[in-house]
Short mmCIF file of C-alpha atoms in Angstrom, two decimals:
data_model
loop_
_atom_site.label_atom_id
_atom_site.label_comp_id
_atom_site.label_asym_id
_atom_site.label_seq_id
_atom_site.Cartn_x
_atom_site.Cartn_y
_atom_site.Cartn_z
CA MET A 1 -8.63 4.93 -30.53
CA ARG A 2 -9.55 2.80 -27.52
CA LEU A 3 -6.56 1.29 -25.81
CA PRO A 4 -6.88 -2.35 -24.74
CA ARG A 5 -8.08 -3.19 -21.24
CA LEU A 6 -5.62 -4.82 -18.90
CA PRO A 7 -6.58 -8.28 -17.62
CA SER A 8 -8.46 -7.98 -14.33
CA LEU A 9 -6.45 -9.00 -11.30
CA HIS A 10 -7.58 -10.30 -7.97
CA ASP A 11 -4.76 -9.68 -5.55
CA ASP A 12 -2.50 -6.77 -4.80
CA ARG A 13 0.75 -8.68 -5.33
CA ALA A 14 -0.09 -9.51 -8.93
CA ALA A 15 -1.11 -5.89 -9.52
CA PHE A 16 2.23 -4.61 -8.18
CA LEU A 17 4.13 -7.12 -10.32
CA LEU A 18 2.30 -6.05 -13.46
CA VAL A 19 2.80 -2.34 -12.74
CA GLY A 20 6.49 -2.97 -11.97
CA LEU A 21 6.93 -4.81 -15.25
CA LEU A 22 5.25 -1.99 -17.17
CA ILE A 23 7.53 0.60 -15.51
CA PHE A 24 10.58 -1.50 -16.45
CA LEU A 25 9.52 -1.73 -20.12
CA TRP A 26 8.69 1.97 -20.10
CA LEU A 27 12.19 2.88 -18.87
CA ILE A 28 13.89 0.75 -21.54
CA ALA A 29 11.78 2.28 -24.32
CA TYR A 30 12.14 5.84 -23.04
CA ASN A 31 15.92 5.67 -22.77
CA ASN A 32 16.47 4.42 -26.30
CA LEU A 33 14.29 6.83 -28.24
CA GLN A 34 17.05 9.01 -29.73
CA MET A 35 18.91 5.95 -30.96
CA ILE A 36 15.78 4.59 -32.62
CA ALA A 37 14.92 7.96 -34.18
CA ASP A 38 18.46 8.38 -35.56
CA TRP A 39 18.43 4.86 -36.94
CA VAL A 40 15.02 5.34 -38.64
CA THR A 41 15.75 8.72 -40.21
CA TYR A 42 19.47 8.56 -41.00
CA SER A 43 20.17 4.87 -41.60
CA LEU A 44 16.85 3.45 -42.72
CA MET A 45 15.64 6.43 -44.77
CA GLY A 46 19.13 7.66 -45.65
CA LEU A 47 18.46 11.33 -44.87
CA SER A 48 21.19 13.75 -43.91
CA PRO A 49 21.08 15.22 -40.37
CA VAL A 50 21.80 18.69 -41.78
CA SER A 51 19.07 18.72 -44.44
CA PRO A 52 15.78 20.44 -43.42
CA LEU A 53 13.78 17.29 -44.17
CA GLY A 54 16.17 15.09 -42.19
CA ALA A 55 16.07 17.47 -39.19
CA ALA A 56 12.28 17.76 -39.31
CA LEU A 57 11.69 14.02 -39.64
CA ASN A 58 14.20 13.10 -36.94
CA PHE A 59 12.50 15.59 -34.60
CA PHE A 60 9.11 14.02 -35.36
CA VAL A 61 10.18 10.39 -35.02
CA TYR A 62 11.89 11.20 -31.72
CA ASP A 63 9.25 13.47 -30.18
CA VAL A 64 6.02 11.60 -30.93
CA PRO A 65 6.90 8.37 -29.05
CA LYS A 66 8.70 10.36 -26.37
CA ILE A 67 5.70 12.56 -25.60
CA LEU A 68 3.19 9.70 -25.82
CA LEU A 69 5.31 7.56 -23.47
CA LEU A 70 5.78 10.46 -21.09
CA LEU A 71 2.04 11.19 -21.12
CA ALA A 72 1.17 7.56 -20.43
CA GLY A 73 3.66 7.23 -17.55
CA MET A 74 3.14 10.59 -15.87
CA ILE A 75 -0.64 10.65 -16.19
CA PHE A 76 -0.75 7.18 -14.67
CA LEU A 77 1.24 8.49 -11.69
CA ILE A 78 -0.84 11.67 -11.40
CA THR A 79 -4.18 9.85 -11.55
CA LEU A 80 -2.88 7.26 -9.08
CA LEU A 81 -2.02 10.13 -6.73
CA GLN A 82 -5.52 11.53 -7.22
CA THR A 83 -7.08 8.35 -5.82
CA PHE A 84 -5.49 9.25 -2.47
CA VAL A 85 -7.09 12.69 -2.34
CA ASP A 86 -10.14 12.63 -0.07
CA THR A 87 -12.20 15.66 -1.09
CA ALA A 88 -14.26 15.66 2.10
CA LYS A 89 -11.07 15.84 4.21
CA VAL A 90 -9.63 18.60 2.02
CA ARG A 91 -12.81 20.60 2.46
CA ALA A 92 -12.65 20.15 6.23
CA VAL A 93 -9.05 21.40 6.28
CA VAL A 94 -9.74 24.43 4.05
CA GLU A 95 -12.82 25.24 6.13
CA ARG A 96 -10.70 25.81 9.23
CA ARG A 97 -8.44 28.36 7.51
CA GLY A 98 -9.24 31.96 6.75
CA GLU A 99 -8.38 34.13 3.79
CA GLY A 100 -4.74 33.83 2.71
CA ILE A 101 -3.73 30.33 3.79
CA GLY A 102 -7.17 29.13 2.75
CA ASN A 103 -6.59 30.54 -0.75
CA VAL A 104 -3.19 28.85 -1.01
CA MET A 105 -4.61 25.50 0.08
CA ALA A 106 -7.59 25.77 -2.25
CA ALA A 107 -5.26 26.64 -5.16
CA LEU A 108 -2.97 23.69 -4.36
CA PHE A 109 -6.01 21.44 -4.24
CA GLY A 110 -7.18 22.88 -7.58
CA ALA A 111 -3.80 22.09 -9.11
CA ILE A 112 -4.17 18.35 -8.52
CA THR A 113 -7.88 18.11 -9.39
CA PRO A 114 -8.79 17.95 -13.06
CA PHE A 115 -11.34 20.51 -14.19
CA CYS A 116 -14.48 18.77 -15.38
CA SER A 117 -18.20 18.87 -14.72
CA CYS A 118 -17.66 15.72 -12.63
CA SER A 119 -15.70 17.45 -9.92
CA SER A 120 -15.75 21.21 -10.27
CA VAL A 121 -19.46 21.95 -9.93
CA PRO A 122 -20.14 19.59 -6.99
CA LEU A 123 -17.01 20.86 -5.24
CA PHE A 124 -18.01 24.47 -5.77
CA ILE A 125 -21.43 23.80 -4.24
CA GLY A 126 -19.86 21.73 -1.44
CA PHE A 127 -17.43 24.54 -0.57
CA VAL A 128 -20.23 27.14 -0.50
CA GLN A 129 -22.39 24.79 1.64
CA ALA A 130 -19.59 24.48 4.16
CA GLY A 131 -19.51 28.28 4.45
CA ILE A 132 -16.08 28.64 2.83
CA PRO A 133 -15.68 32.24 1.56
CA LEU A 134 -16.27 32.74 -2.17
CA GLY A 135 -12.74 34.09 -2.75
CA ILE A 136 -11.19 30.86 -1.43
CA THR A 137 -13.59 28.80 -3.54
CA PHE A 138 -12.49 30.81 -6.57
CA SER A 139 -8.83 30.08 -5.88
CA PHE A 140 -9.77 26.44 -6.41
CA LEU A 141 -11.95 27.20 -9.43
CA ILE A 142 -9.17 29.19 -11.17
CA THR A 143 -6.21 26.90 -10.57
CA SER A 144 -8.13 23.75 -11.45
CA PRO A 145 -8.45 24.53 -15.20
CA ILE A 146 -5.10 26.39 -15.46
CA MET A 147 -3.19 23.37 -14.17
CA ASN A 148 -3.85 20.77 -16.77
CA GLU A 149 -1.99 17.48 -16.39
CA VAL A 150 -1.55 17.00 -20.14
CA ALA A 151 -0.10 20.51 -20.50
CA PHE A 152 2.21 19.92 -17.53
CA VAL A 153 3.60 16.67 -18.93
CA MET A 154 4.06 18.13 -22.41
CA LEU A 155 5.93 21.12 -21.01
CA LEU A 156 8.10 18.70 -19.07
CA GLY A 157 8.87 16.74 -22.24
CA LEU A 158 9.34 19.61 -24.67
CA PHE A 159 10.62 22.51 -22.54
CA GLY A 160 12.30 20.74 -19.61
CA TRP A 161 11.47 20.64 -15.89
CA LYS A 162 12.25 24.30 -15.18
CA VAL A 163 9.49 25.55 -17.46
CA ALA A 164 7.11 22.88 -16.16
CA VAL A 165 7.73 23.98 -12.56
CA LEU A 166 7.39 27.63 -13.59
CA TYR A 167 4.01 26.77 -15.06
CA LEU A 168 2.96 24.94 -11.89
CA VAL A 169 4.05 27.73 -9.54
CA SER A 170 2.58 30.55 -11.63
CA GLY A 171 -0.70 28.66 -12.06
CA ILE A 172 -1.05 28.34 -8.28
CA LEU A 173 0.00 31.96 -7.77
CA ILE A 174 -2.58 33.21 -10.28
CA GLY A 175 -5.25 31.21 -8.44
CA VAL A 176 -4.28 32.65 -5.06
CA VAL A 177 -4.05 36.28 -6.22
CA ALA A 178 -7.14 36.23 -8.46
CA GLY A 179 -9.08 34.46 -5.66
CA LEU A 180 -8.07 37.15 -3.16
CA ILE A 181 -9.19 39.88 -5.59
CA LEU A 182 -12.50 38.19 -6.40
CA GLY A 183 -13.08 37.58 -2.68
CA ARG A 184 -13.04 41.35 -2.08
CA MET A 185 -15.56 42.11 -4.80
CA LYS A 186 -18.72 40.96 -2.94
CA LEU A 187 -19.90 38.68 -5.70
CA GLU A 188 -22.18 36.41 -3.62
CA ARG A 189 -25.33 37.68 -5.34
CA TYR A 190 -24.06 36.50 -8.73
CA VAL A 191 -24.01 32.88 -7.65
CA GLU A 192 -27.12 30.90 -8.63
CA PRO A 193 -29.48 30.95 -5.60
CA PHE A 194 -29.97 27.16 -5.46
CA VAL A 195 -26.31 26.80 -4.45
CA TYR A 196 -27.14 28.44 -1.11
CA GLU A 197 -30.43 26.61 -0.67
CA VAL A 198 -29.51 22.99 -1.36
CA ARG A 199 -28.77 21.00 1.81
CA PRO A 200 -27.50 17.47 2.10
CA ASN A 201 -30.50 15.69 3.67
CA GLN A 202 -29.29 12.16 4.04
CA VAL A 203 -26.15 11.43 5.87
CA GLY A 204 -26.76 7.75 4.99
CA HIS A 205 -24.83 5.35 7.19
CA ARG A 206 -21.79 4.47 5.18
CA SER A 207 -20.98 1.12 6.71
CA LEU A 208 -20.99 -0.46 3.28
CA GLN A 209 -18.44 1.93 1.82
CA THR A 210 -15.16 0.11 1.54
CA LYS A 211 -11.56 1.18 1.61
CA LEU A 212 -9.90 1.27 -1.80
CA THR A 213 -7.46 -1.56 -2.46
CA TRP A 214 -4.34 -1.17 -4.60
CA ILE A 215 -6.12 -3.00 -7.42
CA ASP A 216 -8.91 -0.40 -7.26
CA ARG A 217 -6.37 2.42 -7.37
CA PHE A 218 -4.30 0.95 -10.21
CA GLY A 219 -7.50 0.14 -12.10
CA GLN A 220 -8.82 3.67 -11.75
CA ALA A 221 -5.46 5.17 -12.77
CA VAL A 222 -5.28 2.91 -15.84
CA ASP A 223 -8.87 3.82 -16.80
CA SER A 224 -8.24 7.57 -16.48
CA THR A 225 -4.94 7.33 -18.36
CA ARG A 226 -6.62 5.43 -21.17
CA ASP A 227 -9.42 8.03 -21.35
CA ILE A 228 -7.04 10.98 -21.45
CA LEU A 229 -4.69 9.39 -24.00
CA SER A 230 -7.57 8.44 -26.28
CA LYS A 231 -8.63 12.08 -26.28
CA VAL A 232 -5.25 13.70 -26.96
CA TRP A 233 -3.02 11.34 -28.96
CA LEU A 234 -4.11 12.63 -32.38
CA PHE A 235 -3.60 16.27 -31.36
CA VAL A 236 -0.17 15.37 -30.02
CA ILE A 237 0.87 13.82 -33.34
CA ILE A 238 -0.54 16.68 -35.44
CA GLY A 239 1.00 19.30 -33.12
CA ILE A 240 4.42 17.66 -33.18
CA GLY A 241 4.12 17.29 -36.97
CA ILE A 242 3.56 21.03 -37.39
CA GLY A 243 6.28 21.70 -34.80
CA ALA A 244 8.70 19.48 -36.72
CA PHE A 245 7.94 21.36 -39.92
CA ILE A 246 8.63 24.70 -38.21
CA HIS A 247 11.78 23.24 -36.67
CA GLY A 248 13.15 22.18 -40.04
CA PHE A 249 11.89 24.84 -42.44
CA VAL A 250 11.19 28.15 -40.69
CA PRO A 251 14.28 30.39 -40.42
CA GLU A 252 15.66 31.27 -36.98
CA ASP A 253 14.48 34.63 -35.60
CA ALA A 254 11.50 34.65 -37.96
CA LEU A 255 9.24 35.48 -35.01
CA THR A 256 11.40 37.89 -33.03
CA GLY A 257 9.41 40.80 -34.46
CA ILE A 258 5.91 39.55 -33.59
CA MET A 259 6.41 37.23 -30.60
CA GLY A 260 9.70 38.50 -29.19
CA GLU A 261 10.23 40.32 -25.90
CA ASN A 262 10.15 43.74 -27.51
CA ALA A 263 6.71 43.40 -29.04
CA TRP A 264 4.69 44.71 -26.04
CA TRP A 265 1.30 43.83 -27.52
CA SER A 266 2.15 40.20 -28.14
CA VAL A 267 1.27 39.00 -24.60
CA PRO A 268 -2.37 40.23 -24.58
CA ALA A 269 -2.73 39.18 -28.21
CA ALA A 270 -1.47 35.67 -27.37
CA VAL A 271 -3.96 35.41 -24.46
CA LEU A 272 -6.89 36.55 -26.63
CA VAL A 273 -6.02 34.11 -29.40
CA GLY A 274 -5.63 31.31 -26.85
CA ILE A 275 -9.11 31.57 -25.28
CA PRO A 276 -11.07 29.81 -28.08
CA LEU A 277 -8.44 27.09 -28.65
CA TYR A 278 -9.33 24.77 -25.77
CA SER A 279 -9.55 21.29 -27.27
CA ASN A 280 -6.21 21.67 -28.97
CA ALA A 281 -4.12 22.22 -25.83
CA ALA A 282 -2.20 19.02 -26.57
CA GLY A 283 -1.56 20.12 -30.14
CA VAL A 284 -0.71 23.72 -29.31
CA ILE A 285 2.22 23.08 -26.96
CA PRO A 286 4.54 21.38 -29.51
CA ILE A 287 3.89 24.25 -31.91
CA VAL A 288 4.66 26.81 -29.21
CA SER A 289 7.79 24.86 -28.35
CA ALA A 290 8.99 25.07 -31.95
CA LEU A 291 8.15 28.80 -32.12
CA LEU A 292 10.30 29.37 -29.06
CA GLY A 293 13.32 28.21 -31.06
CA LYS A 294 12.49 30.80 -33.69
CA GLY A 295 12.63 33.93 -31.55
CA ALA A 296 9.36 33.90 -29.59
CA ALA A 297 9.66 34.97 -25.93
CA LEU A 298 9.02 32.42 -23.15
CA GLY A 299 6.55 34.65 -21.24
CA THR A 300 4.49 35.20 -24.36
CA ALA A 301 4.52 31.49 -25.14
CA LEU A 302 3.53 30.52 -21.56
CA ALA A 303 0.75 33.14 -21.45
CA PHE A 304 -0.61 31.78 -24.70
CA MET A 305 -0.54 28.23 -23.43
CA MET A 306 -2.18 29.10 -20.12
CA SER A 307 -5.01 30.91 -21.82
CA VAL A 308 -5.50 27.90 -24.10
CA VAL A 309 -5.93 25.56 -21.14
CA ALA A 310 -7.47 27.91 -18.57
CA LEU A 311 -10.23 29.73 -20.42
CA SER A 312 -12.58 27.97 -22.77
CA LEU A 313 -16.18 27.77 -23.87
CA PRO A 314 -16.83 24.26 -22.44
CA GLU A 315 -15.59 25.57 -19.10
CA MET A 316 -17.97 28.57 -19.21
CA ILE A 317 -20.84 26.17 -19.93
CA ILE A 318 -19.92 24.09 -16.87
CA LEU A 319 -19.60 27.19 -14.68
CA ARG A 320 -22.91 28.58 -15.95
CA LYS A 321 -24.67 25.89 -13.88
CA VAL A 322 -23.62 27.65 -10.69
CA LEU A 323 -22.60 31.19 -11.69
CA LYS A 324 -24.62 33.97 -13.31
CA PRO A 325 -23.29 35.34 -16.65
CA ARG A 326 -22.07 38.53 -14.99
CA LEU A 327 -19.84 36.58 -12.61
CA ILE A 328 -18.52 34.41 -15.45
CA ALA A 329 -17.53 37.58 -17.29
CA ILE A 330 -15.75 38.91 -14.19
CA PHE A 331 -14.07 35.54 -13.68
CA VAL A 332 -12.76 35.44 -17.28
CA THR A 333 -11.53 39.04 -17.09
CA VAL A 334 -9.66 38.58 -13.80
CA VAL A 335 -8.05 35.31 -14.95
CA ALA A 336 -7.09 36.72 -18.37
CA LEU A 337 -5.53 39.80 -16.74
CA SER A 338 -3.60 37.62 -14.29
CA ILE A 339 -2.23 35.53 -17.15
CA ILE A 340 -1.21 38.65 -19.10
CA ILE A 341 0.64 40.05 -16.07
CA THR A 342 2.37 36.68 -15.56
CA GLY A 343 3.43 36.71 -19.22
CA TYR A 344 4.96 40.16 -18.89
CA LEU A 345 6.73 39.16 -15.66
CA PHE A 346 8.37 36.17 -17.33
CA ASN A 347 9.44 38.25 -20.31
CA LEU A 348 11.02 40.75 -17.91
CA VAL A 349 12.70 38.24 -15.62
CA ILE A 350 13.96 35.66 -18.10
CA MET B 1 -36.61 -4.61 -5.68
CA LEU B 2 -33.39 -2.65 -5.43
CA GLN B 3 -33.59 1.01 -6.22
CA ILE B 4 -30.41 2.28 -7.85
CA LYS B 5 -29.61 5.92 -8.49
CA VAL B 6 -26.73 7.16 -10.61
CA LEU B 7 -25.88 10.73 -9.65
CA GLY B 8 -24.26 12.84 -12.34
CA SER B 9 -24.96 15.56 -14.85
CA GLY B 10 -24.34 13.34 -17.87
CA CYS B 11 -20.55 13.39 -18.10
CA GLN B 12 -18.58 10.52 -19.63
CA ASN B 13 -17.93 8.83 -16.29
CA CYS B 14 -21.59 9.03 -15.28
CA LYS B 15 -22.57 7.15 -18.43
CA ARG B 16 -19.86 4.58 -17.75
CA LEU B 17 -20.99 4.09 -14.16
CA GLU B 18 -24.55 3.47 -15.37
CA ALA B 19 -23.35 0.97 -17.99
CA GLU B 20 -21.08 -0.84 -15.49
CA THR B 21 -23.83 -1.02 -12.87
CA ARG B 22 -26.36 -2.40 -15.34
CA ALA B 23 -23.85 -4.92 -16.69
CA ALA B 24 -22.83 -6.06 -13.20
CA LEU B 25 -26.37 -6.51 -11.91
CA ASP B 26 -27.70 -8.11 -15.11
CA GLU B 27 -24.82 -10.59 -15.02
CA ALA B 28 -25.63 -11.47 -11.41
CA GLY B 29 -29.35 -11.77 -12.20
CA ILE B 30 -30.38 -9.12 -9.66
CA VAL B 31 -33.66 -7.30 -10.30
CA TYR B 32 -33.42 -3.54 -9.97
CA GLU B 33 -34.83 -0.22 -11.01
CA LEU B 34 -32.30 2.42 -12.13
CA LEU B 35 -32.89 6.14 -11.97
CA LYS B 36 -30.56 8.82 -13.27
CA VAL B 37 -30.32 11.96 -11.13
CA THR B 38 -28.97 14.73 -13.35
CA GLU B 39 -29.88 18.04 -11.69
CA TYR B 40 -27.33 19.46 -9.26
CA GLU B 41 -30.14 20.60 -6.94
CA ASP B 42 -31.00 16.92 -6.47
CA ILE B 43 -27.48 15.47 -6.70
CA MET B 44 -26.20 17.70 -3.92
CA THR B 45 -28.87 16.54 -1.46
CA TYR B 46 -26.79 13.37 -1.20
CA GLY B 47 -23.85 15.36 0.15
CA ILE B 48 -21.26 14.09 -2.34
CA LEU B 49 -18.35 16.27 -3.51
CA SER B 50 -17.65 14.68 -6.88
CA THR B 51 -19.68 12.76 -9.41
CA PRO B 52 -20.55 10.16 -10.54
CA GLY B 53 -22.24 8.91 -7.40
CA LEU B 54 -23.76 5.48 -6.86
CA VAL B 55 -26.75 5.20 -4.54
CA ILE B 56 -28.49 1.90 -3.74
CA ASN B 57 -31.65 1.99 -1.65
CA GLU B 58 -30.85 5.60 -0.68
CA GLN B 59 -27.35 4.72 0.57
CA VAL B 60 -24.43 6.58 -0.95
CA LEU B 61 -21.88 3.90 -1.81
CA ALA B 62 -19.33 5.59 -4.05
CA ALA B 63 -18.60 9.09 -5.29
CA GLY B 64 -16.16 10.33 -7.91
CA ARG B 65 -15.16 6.87 -9.10
CA ILE B 66 -16.42 3.82 -10.92
CA PRO B 67 -16.33 0.79 -8.61
CA ARG B 68 -15.49 -2.66 -9.94
CA ARG B 69 -18.42 -4.83 -11.02
CA GLN B 70 -17.80 -7.37 -8.26
CA GLN B 71 -17.99 -4.60 -5.69
CA ILE B 72 -21.31 -3.35 -7.07
CA VAL B 73 -22.78 -6.86 -6.93
CA ASP B 74 -21.54 -7.31 -3.33
CA TRP B 75 -23.21 -4.07 -2.25
CA ALA B 76 -26.44 -5.00 -4.03
CA ARG B 77 -26.54 -8.46 -2.36
CA GLN B 78 -25.91 -7.00 1.09
CA LEU B 79 -28.63 -4.40 0.71
CA GLN B 80 -31.01 -7.00 -0.69
CA THR B 81 -30.70 -9.21 2.38
CA ALA B 82 -30.82 -6.19 4.68
CA ASN B 83 -34.24 -5.34 3.26
CA SER B 84 -35.90 -8.74 3.29
#
């Protein structure tokens, strides 16, 4: 599905007015979702709130528009924020810091940058060119895929802000710790040699480069939001559909035995199962959310979700351009272990 | 003739930048030659930190974003007059 393009605007005031109007409509829609869902399922379709079908359908009719609206609004804000991030300045700041603070800053930077071949490979090379230690560069490279904006927004919508913040903080922490460990392992020889050899040869006078206007920024944010939504909306609907079914039909505590806190092997198992599931991150979270209501432990669920978003085949293929297979294997192992430990920690603490 | 380079390994945005650039310049009736630079060894010689990158007559004009068509045409016109 391609969403329609907005009319092109030519001055900032009109752009602000349009964005303001959209935010207003968004707020009205978002605040009336439960009422609409109740009306559709109970009044229009005549289902009982206590019947499994009524509960499942009400859940679906409420959650699908809620999550899609939340995704549209939040991803617009996040991508708008990204237009303010000047990668060259960030690199200059990280360059001046040593191990430790440098890792934290690189991980924070990774959290707001999406992981794709468009940004991650050039940034990796750019960091190495600037002489930034490999461990710090890895803090960026680990947090960037773990912190996925779609996953963050869906956690916010389905689990509440506490779990979303927990995800954010643990994703950054994993990046810092795993980066520090990888930095000590002397892995420089497993980076493709061209990364060290390539030098920027034209500074090119940049007099023609212009400052971004608000229209540019809004336009870019709308474009990115449209791209992301077109990719995930179907998975969101399918995932919430399965989640709704579980919500209505699976008995409570059905999963305590296999995904509960007392099943010690469930965290590593969840991480292993999550690795090949990349493209379904948007579909997986609603299912995990429903499982949580049926006796699964939060740490296990979070570990599963992180491994779904953080480790994937497309990501390995992107990294293969700059890293040798041996280093990719080390990278995957260290990240997977960090996620497993985080899962156990949450199960212990919460 | 303007020499345009689109820097990028073939991701979605790189294809869109190429399409937008072609559309903008064709619309404005500007003659150009467009080259795609897809190898990171070559891309990184331009010193950019995110792709896609737009280079006209060896000047890096944008990186990590897709400029508006009007902007692309403005750059092309300026570089055209600078050369002649």
